[in-house]
Coordinates of C-alpha atoms and ligand atoms in Angstrom, one line a residue:
M1289 CA 7.7 -7.1 -33.0
H1290 CA 8.7 -3.5 -33.8
R1291 CA 6.8 -1.3 -36.1
N1292 CA 10.0 0.5 -37.4
E1293 CA 11.5 -2.9 -38.2
M1294 CA 8.3 -3.8 -40.1
Y1295 CA 8.7 -0.7 -42.2
D1296 CA 12.4 -1.6 -42.8
R1297 CA 11.2 -5.0 -44.1
L1298 CA 8.6 -3.2 -46.3
R1299 CA 11.2 -0.9 -47.8
A1300 CA 13.8 -3.7 -48.2
H1301 CA 11.3 -5.9 -50.1
A1302 CA 12.1 -5.9 -53.8
G1303 CA 9.4 -6.7 -56.4
P1304 CA 5.9 -8.0 -55.7
W1305 CA 5.0 -9.8 -52.5
D1306 CA 3.7 -13.3 -53.0
I1307 CA 0.7 -12.5 -50.8
I1308 CA -0.8 -9.3 -49.4
V1309 CA -3.3 -9.9 -46.6
V1310 CA -5.8 -7.2 -45.8
G1311 CA -7.2 -7.4 -42.2
G1312 CA -5.4 -8.2 -38.9
G1313 CA -7.9 -10.4 -37.1
A1314 CA -7.8 -14.1 -36.5
T1315 CA -8.4 -14.9 -40.1
G1316 CA -5.8 -12.6 -41.6
I1317 CA -3.1 -13.2 -39.1
G1318 CA -3.8 -17.0 -39.3
V1319 CA -3.3 -16.7 -43.1
S1320 CA -0.1 -14.8 -42.6
I1321 CA 1.3 -17.5 -40.3
D1322 CA 0.3 -20.2 -42.8
A1323 CA 1.8 -18.4 -45.8
A1324 CA 5.0 -17.3 -44.0
S1325 CA 5.6 -20.8 -42.6
R1326 CA 5.4 -22.2 -46.1
G1327 CA 8.1 -19.8 -47.2
Y1328 CA 6.0 -17.3 -49.1
G1329 CA 6.7 -13.5 -48.8
V1330 CA 3.8 -12.0 -46.9
L1331 CA 2.7 -8.4 -46.1
L1332 CA -0.3 -8.0 -43.8
L1333 CA -2.0 -4.6 -43.4
E1334 CA -4.5 -3.8 -40.6
Q1335 CA -6.4 -0.4 -40.6
N1336 CA -6.5 -0.1 -36.8
D1337 CA -4.9 -2.3 -34.1
F1338 CA -4.5 -6.1 -34.5
G1339 CA -7.7 -7.6 -33.2
K1340 CA -9.7 -4.3 -33.1
G1341 CA -12.5 -6.0 -35.0
T1342 CA -14.4 -9.1 -34.0
S1343 CA -11.4 -11.1 -32.9
S1344 CA -11.1 -9.4 -29.5
R1345 CA -14.9 -9.6 -28.8
S1346 CA -15.6 -13.4 -28.8
T1347 CA -17.0 -15.6 -26.1
K1348 CA -13.4 -16.8 -25.7
L1349 CA -14.2 -20.5 -26.4
V1350 CA -12.1 -22.9 -28.4
H1351 CA -14.9 -25.3 -29.0
G1352 CA -16.6 -27.7 -31.4
G1353 CA -19.9 -25.9 -30.9
V1354 CA -22.6 -27.9 -29.1
R1355 CA -25.1 -25.8 -31.0
Y1356 CA -23.8 -27.1 -34.4
L1357 CA -24.2 -30.6 -33.0
E1358 CA -27.9 -29.9 -32.3
Q1359 CA -28.2 -28.7 -35.9
G1360 CA -26.7 -32.0 -37.1
N1361 CA -23.6 -30.3 -38.6
I1362 CA -21.3 -33.2 -37.6
S1363 CA -18.5 -32.4 -40.0
L1364 CA -18.2 -28.9 -38.7
V1365 CA -18.1 -30.1 -35.1
M1366 CA -15.5 -32.7 -35.9
E1367 CA -13.3 -30.1 -37.7
A1368 CA -13.6 -27.6 -34.8
L1369 CA -12.9 -30.3 -32.2
R1370 CA -9.8 -31.4 -34.0
E1371 CA -8.6 -27.7 -34.3
R1372 CA -9.3 -27.3 -30.6
G1373 CA -6.9 -30.2 -29.8
L1374 CA -4.3 -28.9 -32.2
L1375 CA -4.5 -25.4 -30.7
L1376 CA -4.1 -26.6 -27.2
G1377 CA -1.0 -28.5 -28.3
N1378 CA 0.5 -25.4 -30.1
A1379 CA -0.4 -22.7 -27.5
P1380 CA -0.8 -24.3 -24.1
H1381 CA 0.0 -21.0 -22.5
L1382 CA -3.1 -19.4 -24.0
V1383 CA -5.6 -22.3 -24.3
H1384 CA -6.8 -24.4 -21.4
D1385 CA -9.7 -26.8 -20.7
R1386 CA -12.8 -25.7 -18.8
A1387 CA -15.6 -27.7 -17.3
F1388 CA -19.1 -26.7 -18.5
V1389 CA -22.2 -27.7 -16.6
V1390 CA -25.7 -27.8 -18.2
P1391 CA -28.0 -27.4 -15.3
N1392 CA -31.1 -29.6 -15.5
Y1393 CA -34.5 -28.4 -14.2
D1394 CA -36.7 -30.9 -16.2
W1395 CA -36.8 -34.7 -16.0
W1396 CA -35.9 -35.2 -19.7
E1397 CA -32.8 -32.9 -19.7
A1398 CA -30.3 -35.3 -18.0
P1399 CA -30.8 -38.2 -20.5
F1400 CA -31.2 -35.8 -23.5
Y1401 CA -28.1 -33.6 -22.9
G1402 CA -26.2 -36.5 -21.3
L1403 CA -26.5 -38.4 -24.6
G1404 CA -25.8 -35.4 -26.8
L1405 CA -22.7 -34.5 -24.9
K1406 CA -21.4 -38.1 -25.0
V1407 CA -21.6 -37.8 -28.8
Y1408 CA -19.8 -34.5 -28.7
N1409 CA -17.1 -36.3 -26.7
L1410 CA -16.9 -39.2 -29.1
L1411 CA -16.5 -36.9 -32.1
A1412 CA -13.4 -35.4 -30.5
G1413 CA -11.7 -38.8 -30.7
K1414 CA -8.1 -38.5 -29.7
Y1415 CA -8.5 -34.7 -29.3
G1416 CA -11.0 -35.1 -26.4
F1417 CA -10.7 -32.8 -23.4
G1418 CA -12.3 -35.1 -20.8
S1419 CA -15.4 -37.3 -20.5
S1420 CA -18.9 -35.9 -20.1
R1421 CA -21.2 -37.3 -17.4
I1422 CA -24.5 -36.8 -15.6
L1423 CA -24.2 -35.0 -12.2
T1424 CA -26.4 -35.4 -9.2
R1425 CA -28.0 -32.3 -7.7
E1426 CA -25.3 -32.3 -5.0
E1427 CA -22.5 -32.6 -7.5
T1428 CA -24.0 -29.8 -9.6
L1429 CA -24.2 -27.5 -6.5
E1430 CA -20.6 -28.3 -5.6
R1431 CA -19.5 -27.2 -9.1
L1432 CA -21.9 -24.3 -9.3
P1433 CA -22.5 -23.0 -5.8
T1434 CA -24.4 -19.9 -7.0
I1435 CA -26.8 -21.7 -9.3
N1436 CA -30.6 -21.2 -8.8
T1437 CA -31.6 -24.2 -6.7
E1438 CA -35.4 -23.9 -7.3
G1439 CA -36.4 -27.0 -9.1
L1440 CA -32.8 -28.0 -9.8
R1441 CA -32.5 -31.8 -10.5
G1442 CA -28.9 -32.1 -11.4
G1443 CA -26.7 -31.4 -14.4
V1444 CA -24.5 -32.7 -17.2
I1445 CA -20.8 -31.9 -17.2
Y1446 CA -18.6 -31.7 -20.3
F1447 CA -15.3 -30.1 -21.2
D1448 CA -14.3 -27.6 -23.8
G1449 CA -11.5 -25.1 -24.4
Q1450 CA -11.2 -21.5 -23.3
F1451 CA -8.7 -18.8 -24.3
D1452 CA -7.9 -15.1 -24.3
D1453 CA -8.7 -14.1 -27.9
S1454 CA -6.7 -10.9 -28.4
R1455 CA -3.7 -12.2 -26.5
L1456 CA -3.6 -15.3 -28.7
L1457 CA -3.9 -12.9 -31.7
I1458 CA -0.8 -10.9 -30.5
H1459 CA 1.1 -14.1 -30.1
M1460 CA 0.0 -15.2 -33.6
A1461 CA 1.2 -11.9 -35.0
A1462 CA 4.5 -12.5 -33.3
T1463 CA 4.7 -16.0 -34.7
A1464 CA 4.2 -14.6 -38.2
Y1465 CA 6.8 -12.0 -37.5
D1466 CA 9.3 -14.7 -36.3
L1467 CA 8.6 -16.4 -39.6
S1468 CA 9.6 -13.3 -41.5
A1469 CA 6.2 -11.9 -42.4
T1470 CA 5.7 -8.2 -42.4
L1471 CA 2.7 -7.0 -40.4
L1472 CA 1.6 -3.4 -40.0
N1473 CA -1.1 -2.1 -37.7
Y1474 CA -2.7 1.3 -38.3
V1475 CA -2.3 1.0 -42.1
R1476 CA -5.5 1.1 -44.0
V1477 CA -5.9 -0.4 -47.5
T1478 CA -7.5 2.4 -49.4
G1479 CA -7.6 0.9 -52.9
L1480 CA -6.8 -2.1 -55.1
T1481 CA -4.6 -1.7 -58.2
K1482 CA -5.1 -3.7 -61.4
D1483 CA -2.9 -4.7 -64.3
A1484 CA -3.8 -4.0 -68.0
E1485 CA -6.0 -7.1 -68.1
G1486 CA -8.0 -6.0 -65.0
F1487 CA -6.4 -8.4 -62.5
I1488 CA -5.6 -7.1 -59.1
N1489 CA -1.9 -6.8 -58.7
G1490 CA -1.5 -4.8 -55.5
V1491 CA -2.9 -2.3 -53.0
T1492 CA -2.7 1.4 -52.1
A1493 CA -2.5 2.0 -48.4
R1494 CA -2.4 4.9 -45.9
D1495 CA -0.6 5.0 -42.6
A1496 CA -3.1 6.4 -40.1
E1497 CA -0.3 7.7 -37.9
N1498 CA 1.5 10.0 -40.4
G1499 CA -1.0 10.1 -43.3
E1500 CA 1.7 8.7 -45.7
E1501 CA 0.5 6.7 -48.6
F1502 CA 2.3 3.8 -50.4
H1503 CA 1.7 1.2 -53.0
A1504 CA 2.6 -2.4 -52.7
Q1505 CA 2.4 -5.1 -55.4
A1506 CA 1.4 -8.7 -54.9
E1507 CA 0.9 -11.9 -56.9
V1508 CA -2.4 -12.3 -54.9
V1509 CA -4.4 -10.1 -52.5
I1510 CA -6.4 -11.8 -49.8
N1511 CA -9.4 -10.0 -48.3
A1512 CA -9.6 -11.1 -44.6
T1513 CA -11.6 -8.1 -43.4
G1514 CA -14.3 -10.0 -41.5
P1515 CA -17.4 -7.9 -41.2
F1516 CA -16.0 -5.4 -43.7
T1517 CA -15.5 -8.0 -46.4
D1518 CA -18.0 -6.4 -48.8
D1519 CA -16.4 -3.0 -48.6
L1520 CA -13.1 -4.3 -49.9
R1521 CA -14.9 -6.4 -52.5
R1522 CA -16.6 -3.2 -53.8
Q1523 CA -13.2 -1.7 -54.3
A1524 CA -12.5 -4.5 -56.8
D1525 CA -15.9 -4.4 -58.4
A1526 CA -18.6 -1.9 -57.5
S1527 CA -21.4 -4.3 -58.7
I1528 CA -20.8 -7.2 -56.3
T1529 CA -23.6 -9.0 -54.5
P1530 CA -22.9 -8.6 -50.8
M1531 CA -21.9 -11.8 -48.9
I1532 CA -22.0 -10.7 -45.3
A1533 CA -25.1 -10.4 -43.1
P1534 CA -23.6 -8.7 -40.0
S1535 CA -25.0 -9.8 -36.7
Q1536 CA -24.1 -8.4 -33.3
G1537 CA -23.3 -10.3 -30.1
V1538 CA -23.0 -8.8 -26.7
H1539 CA -21.3 -9.9 -23.5
L1540 CA -21.5 -8.6 -19.9
V1541 CA -18.8 -9.0 -17.4
F1542 CA -19.3 -9.2 -13.6
D1543 CA -17.1 -9.9 -10.6
R1544 CA -16.2 -13.5 -9.7
S1545 CA -18.7 -13.8 -6.9
F1546 CA -21.5 -14.5 -9.5
L1547 CA -19.7 -17.7 -10.5
P1548 CA -17.0 -18.4 -7.9
G1549 CA -16.1 -22.0 -8.9
E1550 CA -14.0 -23.3 -11.7
S1551 CA -17.0 -24.5 -13.8
A1552 CA -18.9 -22.6 -16.4
I1553 CA -22.7 -22.7 -17.0
M1554 CA -24.0 -23.6 -20.4
V1555 CA -27.7 -22.9 -21.2
P1556 CA -28.6 -24.8 -24.3
H1557 CA -31.9 -23.0 -25.0
T1558 CA -32.6 -19.4 -24.1
S1559 CA -36.1 -17.9 -24.7
D1560 CA -34.9 -16.7 -28.1
G1561 CA -33.6 -20.3 -29.0
R1562 CA -29.9 -19.5 -28.5
V1563 CA -27.1 -20.9 -26.4
M1564 CA -25.9 -18.8 -23.5
F1565 CA -22.8 -19.1 -21.4
A1566 CA -21.7 -17.9 -18.0
I1567 CA -17.9 -18.5 -17.8
P1568 CA -15.1 -17.7 -15.3
W1569 CA -12.6 -15.6 -17.2
H1570 CA -9.5 -13.9 -15.8
G1571 CA -11.0 -13.8 -12.3
H1572 CA -14.3 -12.4 -13.5
T1573 CA -17.6 -13.8 -14.8
L1574 CA -18.3 -13.4 -18.5
I1575 CA -22.0 -13.9 -19.6
G1576 CA -23.3 -13.9 -23.2
T1577 CA -24.2 -13.7 -26.0
T1578 CA -26.9 -12.2 -28.2
D1579 CA -27.5 -12.4 -31.9
T1580 CA -28.9 -9.1 -33.3
P1581 CA -28.9 -8.4 -37.1
V1582 CA -27.3 -5.0 -37.8
D1583 CA -27.3 -2.9 -41.0
R1584 CA -23.6 -2.1 -41.0
A1585 CA -20.5 -3.3 -39.4
S1586 CA -18.6 -0.8 -37.2
L1587 CA -15.2 -1.0 -35.6
E1588 CA -16.6 0.0 -32.2
P1589 CA -20.1 -1.5 -32.0
V1590 CA -22.3 -0.5 -29.1
A1591 CA -24.5 -2.9 -27.1
L1592 CA -28.2 -2.2 -27.4
E1593 CA -30.2 -1.7 -24.2
Q1594 CA -32.5 -4.6 -25.0
E1595 CA -29.4 -6.9 -25.5
I1596 CA -28.2 -5.9 -22.0
D1597 CA -31.7 -6.5 -20.6
F1598 CA -32.0 -9.9 -22.3
I1599 CA -28.7 -11.2 -20.9
L1600 CA -29.6 -9.9 -17.4
S1601 CA -33.0 -11.5 -17.4
T1602 CA -31.6 -14.9 -18.8
A1603 CA -28.8 -14.9 -16.2
S1604 CA -31.3 -14.2 -13.5
L1605 CA -33.1 -17.4 -14.3
Y1606 CA -30.0 -19.4 -13.5
L1607 CA -28.2 -17.5 -10.8
A1608 CA -29.3 -17.4 -7.2
H1609 CA -28.0 -13.8 -6.8
K1610 CA -29.7 -12.0 -9.7
P1611 CA -27.3 -9.7 -11.5
T1612 CA -28.4 -6.1 -12.1
R1613 CA -27.1 -3.2 -14.2
G1614 CA -25.3 -1.9 -11.2
D1615 CA -23.2 -5.1 -11.1
I1616 CA -21.9 -4.9 -14.7
L1617 CA -18.2 -4.1 -14.8
S1618 CA -18.0 -4.0 -18.6
V1619 CA -20.2 -4.6 -21.6
F1620 CA -18.7 -5.3 -25.0
A1621 CA -20.2 -6.0 -28.5
G1622 CA -18.8 -7.8 -31.5
I1623 CA -20.0 -8.3 -35.1
R1624 CA -20.2 -11.8 -36.6
P1625 CA -19.2 -11.9 -40.2
L1626 CA -21.9 -14.3 -41.2
V1627 CA -22.0 -15.4 -44.8
K1628 CA -25.4 -15.1 -46.4
S1629 CA -24.7 -15.8 -50.0
A1630 CA -21.5 -16.0 -51.9
G1631 CA -22.8 -15.9 -55.5
G1632 CA -20.5 -16.5 -58.5
A1633 CA -17.4 -18.7 -58.3
T1634 CA -17.4 -19.7 -54.7
A1635 CA -15.3 -22.6 -53.4
A1636 CA -17.1 -23.5 -50.2
L1637 CA -14.4 -25.7 -48.8
S1638 CA -16.2 -26.2 -45.5
R1639 CA -19.7 -25.6 -44.4
D1640 CA -18.4 -23.1 -42.0
H1641 CA -16.1 -20.7 -43.8
T1642 CA -16.2 -19.4 -47.4
I1643 CA -13.5 -18.7 -49.9
H1644 CA -14.6 -16.6 -52.8
I1645 CA -12.6 -15.5 -55.8
E1646 CA -13.7 -12.4 -57.8
K1647 CA -13.3 -12.1 -61.5
S1648 CA -10.5 -9.6 -60.8
G1649 CA -8.6 -12.2 -58.8
L1650 CA -9.4 -10.8 -55.3
L1651 CA -9.5 -13.7 -52.9
T1652 CA -11.9 -13.3 -50.0
I1653 CA -12.0 -15.6 -46.9
C1654 CA -14.8 -15.0 -44.4
G1655 CA -17.1 -16.7 -42.0
G1656 CA -15.8 -19.5 -39.8
K1657 CA -14.9 -19.0 -36.2
W1658 CA -11.9 -18.3 -34.1
T1659 CA -11.4 -22.0 -33.2
T1660 CA -11.0 -23.0 -36.9
Y1661 CA -8.7 -20.2 -37.9
R1662 CA -5.8 -22.5 -38.7
H1663 CA -7.8 -24.8 -41.0
M1664 CA -9.3 -21.7 -42.7
A1665 CA -5.8 -20.4 -43.3
E1666 CA -4.7 -23.7 -44.8
D1667 CA -7.6 -23.8 -47.2
C1668 CA -7.1 -20.1 -48.1
V1669 CA -3.3 -20.3 -48.8
N1670 CA -3.9 -23.5 -50.9
Q1671 CA -6.3 -21.5 -53.0
A1672 CA -4.2 -18.4 -53.1
A1673 CA -1.1 -20.3 -54.2
M1674 CA -3.0 -22.0 -57.0
L1675 CA -4.6 -18.8 -58.2
A1676 CA -1.3 -16.9 -58.2
R1677 CA 0.7 -19.9 -59.6
L1678 CA 3.1 -19.7 -56.6
P1679 CA 5.4 -22.7 -56.3
E1680 CA 3.6 -25.4 -54.5
K1681 CA 4.5 -25.8 -50.8
P1682 CA 2.8 -27.9 -48.2
C1683 CA 1.0 -26.5 -45.1
V1684 CA 3.1 -27.0 -41.9
T1685 CA 1.0 -25.4 -39.2
E1686 CA -0.7 -28.4 -37.7
H1687 CA 2.1 -28.7 -35.1
L1688 CA 3.6 -25.3 -35.4
R1689 CA 4.2 -23.9 -31.9
L1690 CA 2.9 -20.4 -31.4
H1691 CA 5.2 -17.6 -30.0
G1692 CA 5.7 -17.9 -26.3
F1693 CA 5.0 -21.6 -26.2
H1694 CA 5.5 -22.9 -22.7
A1695 CA 4.3 -26.2 -21.4
D1696 CA 4.0 -25.0 -17.8
A1697 CA 3.0 -21.4 -18.0
D1698 CA 0.8 -21.6 -14.9
A1699 CA 4.0 -21.1 -12.9
F1700 CA 4.0 -17.5 -14.1
G1701 CA 0.8 -16.7 -12.3
P1702 CA -1.0 -13.6 -13.7
L1703 CA 1.7 -13.5 -16.5
R1704 CA 0.7 -17.0 -17.7
V1705 CA -0.8 -15.7 -20.9
Y1706 CA 2.6 -14.4 -22.0
G1707 CA 4.1 -17.9 -21.9
S1708 CA 7.9 -17.7 -22.2
D1709 CA 7.7 -13.9 -22.7
A1710 CA 6.8 -13.8 -18.9
L1711 CA 10.6 -14.2 -18.2
P1712 CA 11.7 -10.9 -19.8
I1713 CA 8.7 -9.2 -18.3
Q1714 CA 9.8 -10.4 -14.8
D1715 CA 13.2 -9.0 -15.6
L1716 CA 11.7 -5.6 -16.3
M1717 CA 10.0 -5.7 -12.9
R1718 CA 13.3 -6.7 -11.2
G1719 CA 15.1 -3.9 -13.0
E1720 CA 12.6 -1.3 -12.0
P1721 CA 10.4 -2.5 -9.0
A1722 CA 7.8 0.2 -9.5
L1723 CA 6.9 -1.6 -12.7
A1724 CA 5.8 -4.6 -10.7
E1725 CA 3.0 -2.6 -8.9
P1726 CA -0.6 -3.2 -10.2
L1727 CA -1.8 -0.1 -12.1
D1728 CA -5.2 -0.4 -10.3
P1729 CA -6.2 -2.4 -7.2
A1730 CA -9.1 -4.0 -9.1
L1731 CA -6.9 -5.7 -11.8
P1732 CA -3.6 -7.5 -11.7
Y1733 CA -2.0 -5.6 -14.7
T1734 CA 1.3 -3.9 -14.1
G1735 CA 3.5 -1.2 -15.6
A1736 CA 5.9 -3.8 -16.9
E1737 CA 3.2 -5.1 -19.2
V1738 CA 2.7 -1.6 -20.6
V1739 CA 6.4 -1.3 -21.3
W1740 CA 6.5 -4.7 -22.8
A1741 CA 3.5 -4.0 -25.0
V1742 CA 5.1 -0.8 -26.4
R1743 CA 8.6 -2.3 -26.9
H1744 CA 7.6 -5.7 -28.3
E1745 CA 4.0 -5.9 -29.2
M1746 CA 3.4 -2.9 -31.4
A1747 CA 1.0 -1.2 -29.0
R1748 CA 0.6 2.4 -30.2
T1749 CA -2.3 3.8 -28.1
I1750 CA -3.6 3.5 -24.5
E1751 CA -6.5 1.5 -26.0
D1752 CA -4.2 -1.0 -27.6
V1753 CA -2.7 -1.7 -24.1
L1754 CA -5.9 -1.6 -22.1
A1755 CA -8.2 -3.4 -24.5
R1756 CA -6.1 -5.9 -26.4
R1757 CA -2.5 -6.4 -24.9
T1758 CA -4.1 -6.6 -21.4
R1759 CA -7.9 -7.1 -21.1
A1760 CA -8.6 -4.3 -18.6
L1761 CA -11.3 -2.6 -20.7
F1762 CA -13.1 -5.8 -21.2
L1763 CA -12.9 -6.9 -17.6
N1764 CA -13.6 -3.6 -15.8
A1765 CA -14.2 -0.5 -17.8
R1766 CA -14.1 2.0 -14.9
A1767 CA -10.8 0.5 -13.6
A1768 CA -9.4 0.8 -17.1
M1769 CA -10.3 4.5 -17.2
R1770 CA -8.6 5.0 -13.9
M1771 CA -5.5 3.3 -15.2
A1772 CA -5.4 5.4 -18.4
P1773 CA -3.3 8.4 -17.1
R1774 CA -0.6 6.1 -15.7
V1775 CA -0.5 4.0 -18.9
A1776 CA -0.2 7.3 -20.9
G1777 CA 2.7 8.3 -18.8
L1778 CA 4.6 5.0 -19.2
M1779 CA 3.9 5.0 -23.0
A1780 CA 5.0 8.6 -23.4
R1781 CA 8.3 7.7 -21.6
E1782 CA 8.8 4.8 -24.0
R1783 CA 7.8 6.6 -27.1
N1784 CA 9.2 10.0 -26.3
R1785 CA 5.9 11.8 -26.4
D1786 CA 4.9 15.0 -24.7
G1787 CA 2.1 16.0 -22.2
A1788 CA -0.3 17.0 -25.1
W1789 CA 0.0 13.5 -26.5
Q1790 CA -0.9 12.0 -23.1
T1791 CA -3.9 14.3 -22.7
Q1792 CA -5.2 13.5 -26.1
Q1793 CA -4.7 9.7 -25.6
V1794 CA -6.5 9.8 -22.2
E1795 CA -9.4 11.7 -23.8
S1796 CA -9.8 9.4 -26.8
F1797 CA -9.6 6.3 -24.6
A1798 CA -12.3 7.7 -22.3
E1799 CA -14.5 8.2 -25.3
V1800 CA -14.2 4.5 -26.3
A1801 CA -14.4 3.3 -22.7
R1802 CA -17.7 5.0 -22.1
N1803 CA -19.4 2.5 -24.4
Y1804 CA -18.2 -0.3 -22.1
C1805 CA -19.9 1.2 -19.1
P1806 CA -23.6 0.5 -19.2
K1807 CA -26.1 3.2 -18.3
P1808 CA -27.5 2.8 -14.9
G1809 CA -31.1 1.2 -14.9
Ligands
LIG1368 C1 -20.2 -12.2 -30.1 C2 -19.3 -13.2 -30.7 C3 -18.8 -14.3 -30.0 C4 -18.0 -15.2 -30.7 N1 -17.5 -16.3 -29.9 C5 -16.7 -17.2 -30.5 C6 -16.1 -18.2 -29.7 O1 -16.3 -18.3 -28.5 N2 -15.3 -19.1 -30.3 C7 -15.0 -19.0 -31.6 O2 -14.3 -19.9 -32.1 N3 -15.5 -18.0 -32.4 C8 -16.3 -17.1 -31.9 N4 -16.8 -16.0 -32.6 C9 -16.4 -15.9 -34.0 C10 -15.0 -15.3 -34.1 O3 -14.8 -14.2 -33.2 C11 -14.8 -14.7 -35.5 O4 -15.1 -15.7 -36.5 C12 -13.4 -14.2 -35.8 O5 -13.0 -13.3 -34.8 C13 -13.5 -13.4 -37.2 O6 -12.1 -12.9 -37.4 P1 -11.8 -12.1 -38.7 O7 -10.4 -11.9 -38.8 O8 -12.5 -12.7 -39.9 O9 -12.5 -10.7 -38.5 P2 -12.0 -9.4 -37.6 O10 -11.5 -9.9 -36.3 O11 -13.2 -8.5 -37.6 O12 -10.8 -8.8 -38.5 C14 -11.0 -8.1 -39.7 C15 -10.0 -7.0 -39.6 O13 -10.0 -6.3 -40.9 C16 -9.7 -5.0 -40.7 N5 -10.0 -4.2 -41.9 C17 -11.2 -4.0 -42.5 N6 -11.0 -3.2 -43.6 C18 -9.7 -3.0 -43.7 C19 -8.9 -2.2 -44.7 N7 -9.5 -1.6 -45.7 N8 -7.6 -2.2 -44.5 C20 -7.0 -2.8 -43.5 N9 -7.7 -3.5 -42.6 C21 -9.0 -3.6 -42.7 C22 -10.5 -4.6 -39.5 O14 -10.0 -3.4 -38.9 C23 -10.4 -5.9 -38.6 O15 -9.5 -5.8 -37.6 C24 -17.6 -15.1 -32.0 C25 -18.0 -13.9 -32.7 C26 -18.9 -13.0 -32.1 C27 -19.3 -11.8 -32.8

């Protein structure tokens, strides 16, 4: 993907686009893949970087949602389990299975969770990831050597999917690009334009890099702005009833010693009645999450002190070595775009996501989850094609392989997440051996990945590279800050930028990264 080439595509496009998508998260990029693979002309605009919003801040699970099963939402669980299986088939370089153990401290937990997780398994049908079963105390300790043993009776094991959210998103953007979609990051939609009858027929947009504005026309505009859904809806009609009740979720990241095995811990009931996970992720331990209603969505939400304390105290109940603030390597927050009420002409095609059409013709898709992005996109494009009277074309994404598809990506070691793109990255390392060196001893990321991200993945800033092309900021914020000057140097070389650009980049990255370093207790 090249930003200049995206602009060439934009300029070369004559007449209205079939579909303009606003928002470059899982929902918007999923929609652009679906629409482009049907043969529609698609333009996607993202105000910041792809995945800057919620889609880089998830728990990284491709799952049916054991919690929804407890709530009796069988159809949603079945839909998500099916999507989990399809995604594993389409992106095996980015999705893999993971064993989860529910530790049991009460006599009733083994039969209760054992039965529930059997049902979870059965609902997956042919998309199952492995059978659940009850574990003895010894088997539980073998799987979870650092679990709190006091009162431990045993556990229940089940299998679910795990992924790297923003890397999957970049590969999805590349898939849409390969299918001829035009996608621009750092272009904000500033307004919606209407025809003489008051129907939306396009957008006005501003490039954040050079301040230039442009107008693009479309048969239909899709609002996929996640937590910012109501802001764009207000551009169409100032009197809308808000749909989104934003809620914040926080994760803490620790080193691997807190959870050294290959299994994750699933706590089905925290003291606030939620589910909490401790998961091995990229050689670290990821623990979360919380659910805190917030007044407004922000692009860089900040974890509250009480959210950090809550995760630490819950983790301390289950881990023999109690984590403290001093052990936290990174803390990150994300905003759930929960749908509270749709009002008006809503087509609730699933109990999970919502598709809403304004009187002005703006089509909004929101809610749902990462796992179900493909199905959400299918529903959305069906509705959009009908609304815009586009020629009918069937959805073809069920078995559409995502960019970089590779059946044996494990062979690429730390470059596994790039799939087949690992080969040209290895070529870069061979061509210039200094690029094969890790940028910091704490993390495996190399200069070659920086170069690759700039040349082929539309990374524009240090933050794009360290937060979303690699996951350095999410894994170890201080190591990411140490890496920043070298990343700036490599990016400046690629993009022909001067020392002042590098200084400004390092400073603005440090400002963001400080939020990922918790205050000492
Ligand atoms: C804490 C947490 C944990 C989660 N864990 C999981 C999980 O493990 N598994 C799972 O399946 N799901 C999970 N989810 C849910 C999942 O992450 C979200 O459903 C999904 O990422 C939402 O994607 P989105 O594209 O709708 O929103 P976003 O990713 O927020 O994308 C919206 C984009 O729109 C852009 N935008 C806004 N306004 C404009 C404008 N005017 N012009 C241009 N662009 C604009 C924003 O910059 C943003 O990038 C989790 C969510 C949270 C918060």
